[in-house]
Amino acid sequence: MEFWIELVVSVFLVVGAVFVLIGSLGLAKLPDFYTRLHGPTKATTLGMGCLLAASVILVTYQQGYLSLHELLITLFLLITAPVTAHMLAKTAMHHNLEILDKTSNKALTKRARDRINP
Amino acid sequence: MTTKPSFHLLPMPMHSVILFIAWLLLNNTVAPGHLVLGAFLAIAIPLLTSGMQDPQPGFRKPIATIRYVLMVIFDIIVANFEVAVLVIGPAKKLQPAFVAIPLDIEHELPITILASTVSLTPGTVSAEISEDKKWLYVHVLNLTNEEELIALIKHRYERPLKEIFKC
């Protein structure tokens, strides 16, 4: 395999892995449920995007045809990640989960729970 | 009184195109057999499911739609770096907050797209929507200025969506 293809693929793999790691780190170290949600919804999308880009380049080069079903995975990820985050945040809110003390506008959760205007 | 339903071979043309492309991408091929099977599915599935459809405003402006998608992809990359920095940095410095964003757009599809965009982009996760669909409640990981955030979301994401859906 040519050197520059190896280089591009490895850069994508490393960058993707770093972002997925940071996302998981956020899930582990942030203080409360709502802040923890941010790690996996954001850092992970770019991480997965990079890993899948590496897969597109590698498979296309090795097999000799354009491999695009990774695009479909990216698309499904982009559609499902925000929906999952929304459902989790909503459930947490309705279960009265503990909120970090320094969170501003904490009173809003009560209004949000009853789905009325602030 | 019910009107007699008229028969269309393609009740949802956009869905048919998406299904066809998704089938080919899933199988990673353009072999003739899969072209036929994909076309069959792209016609049969909308015929079976069109009755369950809830009418939604369509994408009126294709160029504005493409511009919006590209902008969101760019913003996702930026947001990823921002959140990564916040995650690595000290947790004590974070200032989480709940913010209510007033909505100007109506209908479920545009609001869903706005809520998803907000979840994917600037350090916010949408959490709940008011009963009358006029307010979106979001959780912010690190709030610096509430008015600025609301203005950013309204100006950068809601305005183009309003233009695309004409609502």
CSV table of N, CA and C in Angstrom, one decimal, chain A residues 19 22-23 25-26 29-32 34-35 37-39 41-47 59 65-72 76 78-79 81-83 85-87 89-90 93-94 99-100 102-106 108-109 111-118, chain B residues 21-23 25-28 73 76-77 79-81 83-100 112 115-137 139-141 143 146:
chain,number,residue,atom,x,y,z
A,19,PHE,N,-11.3,11.4,19.7
A,19,PHE,CA,-12.6,12.1,20.0
A,19,PHE,C,-13.5,11.1,20.7
A,22,ILE,N,-12.4,11.0,24.3
A,22,ILE,CA,-12.9,12.2,25.0
A,22,ILE,C,-14.3,12.2,25.4
A,23,GLY,N,-15.1,11.7,24.4
A,23,GLY,CA,-16.6,11.6,24.7
A,23,GLY,C,-16.8,10.6,25.8
A,25,LEU,N,-14.7,9.9,28.2
A,25,LEU,CA,-14.2,10.5,29.4
A,25,LEU,C,-15.2,11.5,30.0
A,26,GLY,N,-15.8,12.2,29.1
A,26,GLY,CA,-16.9,13.2,29.6
A,26,GLY,C,-18.0,12.4,30.3
A,29,LYS,N,-16.5,11.5,33.8
A,29,LYS,CA,-16.0,12.5,34.8
A,29,LYS,C,-16.9,13.7,35.1
A,30,LEU,N,-17.8,14.0,34.1
A,30,LEU,CA,-18.6,15.2,34.4
A,30,LEU,C,-19.5,15.0,35.6
A,31,PRO,N,-19.9,16.1,36.2
A,31,PRO,CA,-20.6,16.0,37.6
A,31,PRO,C,-22.0,15.4,37.6
A,32,ASP,N,-22.9,15.9,36.7
A,32,ASP,CA,-24.3,15.4,36.8
A,32,ASP,C,-24.8,14.8,35.5
A,34,TYR,N,-27.1,15.6,33.3
A,34,TYR,CA,-27.3,16.5,32.1
A,34,TYR,C,-26.0,16.9,31.5
A,35,THR,N,-24.9,17.2,32.3
A,35,THR,CA,-23.7,17.5,31.7
A,35,THR,C,-23.0,16.3,31.0
A,37,LEU,N,-24.5,14.1,29.4
A,37,LEU,CA,-25.1,13.8,28.1
A,37,LEU,C,-24.3,14.5,27.0
A,38,HIS,N,-23.6,15.6,27.3
A,38,HIS,CA,-23.0,16.3,26.2
A,38,HIS,C,-21.8,15.6,25.6
A,39,GLY,N,-21.0,14.8,26.4
A,39,GLY,CA,-19.9,14.1,25.9
A,39,GLY,C,-20.2,13.2,24.8
A,41,THR,N,-23.0,12.8,23.0
A,41,THR,CA,-23.7,13.3,21.8
A,41,THR,C,-22.8,14.0,20.9
A,42,LYS,N,-21.8,14.7,21.4
A,42,LYS,CA,-21.1,15.6,20.5
A,42,LYS,C,-19.7,15.0,20.1
A,43,ALA,N,-18.8,14.9,21.1
A,43,ALA,CA,-17.5,14.4,20.8
A,43,ALA,C,-17.5,13.1,20.0
A,44,THR,N,-18.5,12.3,20.3
A,44,THR,CA,-18.6,11.0,19.6
A,44,THR,C,-19.0,11.0,18.1
A,45,THR,N,-19.8,12.0,17.8
A,45,THR,CA,-20.2,12.1,16.4
A,45,THR,C,-19.0,12.3,15.5
A,46,LEU,N,-18.2,13.3,15.8
A,46,LEU,CA,-17.0,13.6,15.0
A,46,LEU,C,-16.0,12.4,15.0
A,47,GLY,N,-15.9,11.8,16.2
A,47,GLY,CA,-15.0,10.6,16.3
A,47,GLY,C,-15.4,9.5,15.4
A,59,VAL,N,-11.1,0.8,2.5
A,59,VAL,CA,-11.8,-0.3,1.7
A,59,VAL,C,-11.8,0.1,0.2
A,65,TYR,N,-13.2,-0.7,-5.4
A,65,TYR,CA,-14.5,0.0,-5.8
A,65,TYR,C,-14.8,0.9,-4.7
A,66,LEU,N,-15.7,1.9,-5.1
A,66,LEU,CA,-16.1,2.9,-4.1
A,66,LEU,C,-17.0,2.3,-3.0
A,67,SER,N,-16.5,2.3,-1.8
A,67,SER,CA,-17.4,1.8,-0.7
A,67,SER,C,-18.0,3.0,0.0
A,68,LEU,N,-19.3,3.0,0.0
A,68,LEU,CA,-20.0,4.2,0.5
A,68,LEU,C,-21.0,3.8,1.6
A,69,HIS,N,-21.1,2.5,2.0
A,69,HIS,CA,-22.2,2.3,3.0
A,69,HIS,C,-21.8,2.9,4.4
A,70,GLU,N,-20.5,3.3,4.6
A,70,GLU,CA,-20.2,4.0,5.8
A,70,GLU,C,-21.0,5.3,5.9
A,71,LEU,N,-21.2,5.9,4.7
A,71,LEU,CA,-22.0,7.2,4.7
A,71,LEU,C,-23.4,7.0,5.4
A,72,LEU,N,-23.9,5.8,5.2
A,72,LEU,CA,-25.3,5.5,5.7
A,72,LEU,C,-25.2,5.4,7.2
A,76,PHE,N,-27.2,7.7,9.8
A,76,PHE,CA,-28.1,7.1,10.9
A,76,PHE,C,-27.6,7.7,12.3
A,78,LEU,N,-26.1,10.5,12.8
A,78,LEU,CA,-26.5,11.9,13.0
A,78,LEU,C,-28.0,12.1,13.3
A,79,ILE,N,-28.8,11.1,12.7
A,79,ILE,CA,-30.3,11.2,13.0
A,79,ILE,C,-30.6,10.7,14.4
A,81,ALA,N,-28.4,10.2,17.2
A,81,ALA,CA,-27.8,10.7,18.4
A,81,ALA,C,-28.6,11.8,19.1
A,82,PRO,N,-29.0,12.9,18.3
A,82,PRO,CA,-29.8,13.9,19.0
A,82,PRO,C,-31.1,13.4,19.6
A,83,VAL,N,-31.8,12.4,18.9
A,83,VAL,CA,-33.0,11.9,19.4
A,83,VAL,C,-32.8,11.2,20.7
A,85,ALA,N,-30.4,11.7,22.8
A,85,ALA,CA,-30.0,12.7,23.9
A,85,ALA,C,-31.3,13.4,24.4
A,86,HIS,N,-32.2,13.7,23.4
A,86,HIS,CA,-33.4,14.4,23.8
A,86,HIS,C,-34.2,13.5,24.7
A,87,MET,N,-34.4,12.2,24.4
A,87,MET,CA,-35.2,11.3,25.2
A,87,MET,C,-34.6,11.2,26.5
A,89,ALA,N,-32.6,13.3,28.2
A,89,ALA,CA,-32.7,14.5,29.0
A,89,ALA,C,-34.2,14.7,29.5
A,90,LYS,N,-35.1,14.3,28.6
A,90,LYS,CA,-36.5,14.5,28.9
A,90,LYS,C,-36.9,13.5,30.1
A,93,MET,N,-35.5,14.7,33.3
A,93,MET,CA,-36.2,15.8,33.8
A,93,MET,C,-37.5,15.3,34.5
A,94,HIS,N,-38.2,14.4,33.9
A,94,HIS,CA,-39.5,14.0,34.4
A,94,HIS,C,-39.3,13.1,35.6
A,99,ILE,N,-29.9,17.8,40.0
A,99,ILE,CA,-29.2,18.7,39.1
A,99,ILE,C,-28.1,19.3,39.9
A,100,LEU,N,-27.0,19.5,39.2
A,100,LEU,CA,-25.8,20.2,39.8
A,100,LEU,C,-26.2,21.5,40.4
A,102,LYS,N,-24.8,24.4,41.0
A,102,LYS,CA,-24.5,25.7,40.4
A,102,LYS,C,-25.2,25.9,39.0
A,103,THR,N,-26.0,25.0,38.6
A,103,THR,CA,-26.8,25.1,37.3
A,103,THR,C,-27.7,26.3,37.4
A,104,SER,N,-27.6,27.3,36.5
A,104,SER,CA,-28.5,28.4,36.5
A,104,SER,C,-29.9,28.1,35.9
A,105,ASN,N,-30.9,28.8,36.3
A,105,ASN,CA,-32.3,28.6,35.8
A,105,ASN,C,-32.8,27.2,36.2
A,106,LYS,N,-32.4,26.7,37.4
A,106,LYS,CA,-32.9,25.4,37.7
A,106,LYS,C,-34.4,25.3,37.8
A,108,LEU,N,-36.5,26.4,35.8
A,108,LEU,CA,-37.1,26.1,34.5
A,108,LEU,C,-37.5,24.6,34.3
A,109,THR,N,-36.8,23.7,35.0
A,109,THR,CA,-37.1,22.3,34.9
A,109,THR,C,-38.6,22.0,35.3
A,111,ARG,N,-41.1,24.1,35.1
A,111,ARG,CA,-42.0,24.5,34.0
A,111,ARG,C,-41.9,23.5,32.8
A,112,ALA,N,-40.7,23.1,32.6
A,112,ALA,CA,-40.5,22.2,31.4
A,112,ALA,C,-41.2,20.9,31.7
A,113,ARG,N,-41.2,20.4,32.9
A,113,ARG,CA,-41.8,19.1,33.3
A,113,ARG,C,-43.3,19.2,33.0
A,114,ASP,N,-44.0,20.3,33.3
A,114,ASP,CA,-45.4,20.4,33.0
A,114,ASP,C,-45.7,20.9,31.6
A,115,ARG,N,-44.6,21.1,30.8
A,115,ARG,CA,-44.7,21.5,29.4
A,115,ARG,C,-45.5,22.8,29.2
A,116,ILE,N,-45.3,23.7,30.2
A,116,ILE,CA,-45.9,25.0,30.1
A,116,ILE,C,-44.8,26.0,29.7
A,117,ASN,N,-45.3,27.2,29.4
A,117,ASN,CA,-44.3,28.3,29.0
A,117,ASN,C,-43.6,28.8,30.2
A,118,PRO,N,-42.3,29.2,30.0
A,118,PRO,CA,-41.6,29.7,31.2
A,118,PRO,C,-42.1,31.0,31.8
B,21,ILE,N,-31.9,4.9,-2.7
B,21,ILE,CA,-30.5,5.2,-2.5
B,21,ILE,C,-30.0,4.5,-1.2
B,22,ALA,N,-30.8,4.5,-0.2
B,22,ALA,CA,-30.4,3.8,1.1
B,22,ALA,C,-30.2,2.3,0.8
B,23,TRP,N,-31.1,1.7,0.0
B,23,TRP,CA,-30.9,0.2,-0.3
B,23,TRP,C,-29.6,0.0,-1.0
B,25,LEU,N,-26.9,1.8,-0.9
B,25,LEU,CA,-25.8,2.1,0.0
B,25,LEU,C,-25.7,0.9,1.0
B,26,LEU,N,-26.8,0.4,1.4
B,26,LEU,CA,-26.7,-0.7,2.4
B,26,LEU,C,-26.0,-1.9,1.8
B,27,ASN,N,-26.3,-2.2,0.5
B,27,ASN,CA,-25.7,-3.3,-0.1
B,27,ASN,C,-24.4,-3.0,-0.8
B,28,ASN,N,-24.1,-1.7,-0.8
B,28,ASN,CA,-22.8,-1.2,-1.4
B,28,ASN,C,-22.6,-1.7,-2.8
B,73,ILE,N,-22.9,20.7,9.3
B,73,ILE,CA,-21.8,19.8,9.4
B,73,ILE,C,-20.5,20.5,9.9
B,76,ILE,N,-20.9,21.2,13.5
B,76,ILE,CA,-20.8,20.0,14.3
B,76,ILE,C,-19.3,19.8,14.6
B,77,ILE,N,-18.4,20.0,13.6
B,77,ILE,CA,-17.0,19.8,13.8
B,77,ILE,C,-16.5,20.8,14.8
B,79,ALA,N,-18.3,22.4,17.2
B,79,ALA,CA,-18.8,22.1,18.5
B,79,ALA,C,-18.1,20.9,19.1
B,80,ASN,N,-17.7,19.9,18.3
B,80,ASN,CA,-16.9,18.8,18.8
B,80,ASN,C,-15.7,19.3,19.5
B,81,PHE,N,-14.9,20.2,18.9
B,81,PHE,CA,-13.7,20.7,19.5
B,81,PHE,C,-14.0,21.4,20.8
B,83,VAL,N,-16.6,21.1,22.8
B,83,VAL,CA,-17.0,20.2,23.9
B,83,VAL,C,-15.8,19.4,24.4
B,84,ALA,N,-15.0,19.0,23.5
B,84,ALA,CA,-13.8,18.3,23.9
B,84,ALA,C,-12.9,19.1,24.8
B,85,VAL,N,-12.7,20.4,24.5
B,85,VAL,CA,-12.0,21.2,25.4
B,85,VAL,C,-12.6,21.4,26.8
B,86,LEU,N,-14.0,21.5,26.8
B,86,LEU,CA,-14.7,21.7,28.0
B,86,LEU,C,-14.6,20.4,28.9
B,87,VAL,N,-14.6,19.2,28.2
B,87,VAL,CA,-14.6,18.0,28.9
B,87,VAL,C,-13.2,17.8,29.5
B,88,ILE,N,-12.2,18.1,28.8
B,88,ILE,CA,-10.8,17.9,29.3
B,88,ILE,C,-10.5,18.9,30.4
B,89,GLY,N,-11.0,20.1,30.3
B,89,GLY,CA,-10.7,21.2,31.3
B,89,GLY,C,-11.3,20.8,32.6
B,90,PRO,N,-11.0,21.7,33.6
B,90,PRO,CA,-11.5,21.4,35.0
B,90,PRO,C,-13.1,21.5,35.1
B,91,ALA,N,-13.7,20.5,35.7
B,91,ALA,CA,-15.2,20.5,35.8
B,91,ALA,C,-15.7,21.7,36.6
B,92,LYS,N,-14.8,22.2,37.5
B,92,LYS,CA,-15.3,23.3,38.4
B,92,LYS,C,-15.6,24.6,37.6
B,93,LYS,N,-14.9,24.7,36.5
B,93,LYS,CA,-15.1,26.0,35.7
B,93,LYS,C,-16.4,26.0,34.9
B,94,LEU,N,-17.0,24.8,34.7
B,94,LEU,CA,-18.3,24.7,33.9
B,94,LEU,C,-19.4,25.5,34.6
B,95,GLN,N,-20.2,26.2,33.7
B,95,GLN,CA,-21.4,26.8,34.2
B,95,GLN,C,-22.6,26.3,33.5
B,96,PRO,N,-23.1,25.1,33.9
B,96,PRO,CA,-24.3,24.5,33.2
B,96,PRO,C,-25.5,25.4,33.5
B,97,ALA,N,-26.5,25.3,32.6
B,97,ALA,CA,-27.7,26.1,32.7
B,97,ALA,C,-28.8,25.5,31.9
B,98,PHE,N,-30.1,25.8,32.3
B,98,PHE,CA,-31.2,25.5,31.5
B,98,PHE,C,-31.7,26.8,30.9
B,99,VAL,N,-32.0,26.8,29.6
B,99,VAL,CA,-32.4,28.0,28.9
B,99,VAL,C,-33.7,27.6,28.1
B,100,ALA,N,-34.7,28.6,28.1
B,100,ALA,CA,-35.9,28.4,27.3
B,100,ALA,C,-35.7,29.3,26.1
B,112,THR,N,-38.5,19.5,14.9
B,112,THR,CA,-37.7,18.4,15.2
B,112,THR,C,-36.3,18.6,14.6
B,115,ALA,N,-34.5,21.1,16.9
B,115,ALA,CA,-34.1,20.5,18.1
B,115,ALA,C,-32.9,19.6,18.0
B,116,SER,N,-32.9,18.8,16.9
B,116,SER,CA,-31.7,17.9,16.6
B,116,SER,C,-30.5,18.7,16.3
B,117,THR,N,-30.6,19.8,15.5
B,117,THR,CA,-29.5,20.6,15.2
B,117,THR,C,-28.9,21.2,16.5
B,118,VAL,N,-29.8,21.7,17.4
B,118,VAL,CA,-29.4,22.3,18.6
B,118,VAL,C,-28.6,21.3,19.5
B,119,SER,N,-29.1,20.0,19.5
B,119,SER,CA,-28.5,19.0,20.3
B,119,SER,C,-27.1,18.7,19.7
B,120,LEU,N,-26.9,18.7,18.4
B,120,LEU,CA,-25.6,18.3,17.8
B,120,LEU,C,-24.6,19.5,17.8
B,121,THR,N,-25.1,20.7,17.9
B,121,THR,CA,-24.1,21.8,17.7
B,121,THR,C,-23.6,22.5,18.9
B,122,PRO,N,-24.2,23.7,19.3
B,122,PRO,CA,-23.3,24.5,20.2
B,122,PRO,C,-23.3,24.2,21.7
B,123,GLY,N,-22.9,23.0,22.1
B,123,GLY,CA,-22.8,22.8,23.5
B,123,GLY,C,-24.1,22.7,24.2
B,124,THR,N,-25.2,22.4,23.5
B,124,THR,CA,-26.6,22.4,24.1
B,124,THR,C,-27.2,21.0,23.8
B,125,VAL,N,-28.1,20.6,24.6
B,125,VAL,CA,-28.9,19.4,24.4
B,125,VAL,C,-30.4,19.8,24.6
B,126,SER,N,-31.2,19.6,23.6
B,126,SER,CA,-32.7,19.9,23.8
B,126,SER,C,-33.3,18.9,24.7
B,127,ALA,N,-34.1,19.4,25.6
B,127,ALA,CA,-34.6,18.5,26.7
B,127,ALA,C,-36.1,18.4,26.6
B,128,GLU,N,-36.8,19.4,26.3
B,128,GLU,CA,-38.3,19.3,26.4
B,128,GLU,C,-38.9,20.4,25.5
B,129,ILE,N,-40.1,20.3,25.1
B,129,ILE,CA,-40.8,21.3,24.3
B,129,ILE,C,-42.1,21.6,25.0
B,130,SER,N,-42.5,22.9,25.0
B,130,SER,CA,-43.8,23.2,25.7
B,130,SER,C,-45.0,22.6,24.9
B,131,GLU,N,-46.1,22.5,25.6
B,131,GLU,CA,-47.3,21.8,25.0
B,131,GLU,C,-47.7,22.5,23.7
B,132,ASP,N,-47.7,23.9,23.8
B,132,ASP,CA,-48.1,24.6,22.6
B,132,ASP,C,-47.1,24.8,21.5
B,133,LYS,N,-45.9,24.2,21.7
B,133,LYS,CA,-44.8,24.2,20.7
B,133,LYS,C,-44.3,25.6,20.5
B,134,LYS,N,-44.3,26.4,21.5
B,134,LYS,CA,-43.8,27.8,21.4
B,134,LYS,C,-42.4,27.9,22.1
B,135,TRP,N,-42.0,27.0,22.9
B,135,TRP,CA,-40.8,27.1,23.7
B,135,TRP,C,-40.0,25.8,23.6
B,136,LEU,N,-38.7,25.9,23.4
B,136,LEU,CA,-37.8,24.8,23.5
B,136,LEU,C,-36.9,24.9,24.7
B,137,TYR,N,-37.0,23.9,25.5
B,137,TYR,CA,-36.1,23.9,26.7
B,137,TYR,C,-34.8,23.2,26.4
B,139,HIS,N,-30.6,22.2,27.7
B,139,HIS,CA,-29.6,22.3,28.7
B,139,HIS,C,-28.2,22.7,28.1
B,140,VAL,N,-27.6,23.6,28.7
B,140,VAL,CA,-26.3,24.2,28.1
B,140,VAL,C,-25.2,23.7,29.0
B,141,LEU,N,-24.1,23.2,28.4
B,141,LEU,CA,-23.0,22.7,29.2
B,141,LEU,C,-22.2,23.8,29.8
B,143,LEU,N,-22.7,27.9,30.0
B,143,LEU,CA,-23.3,29.1,29.5
B,143,LEU,C,-22.5,30.4,29.8
B,146,GLU,N,-26.8,34.3,28.2
B,146,GLU,CA,-28.0,33.7,27.8
B,146,GLU,C,-28.6,34.3,26.5
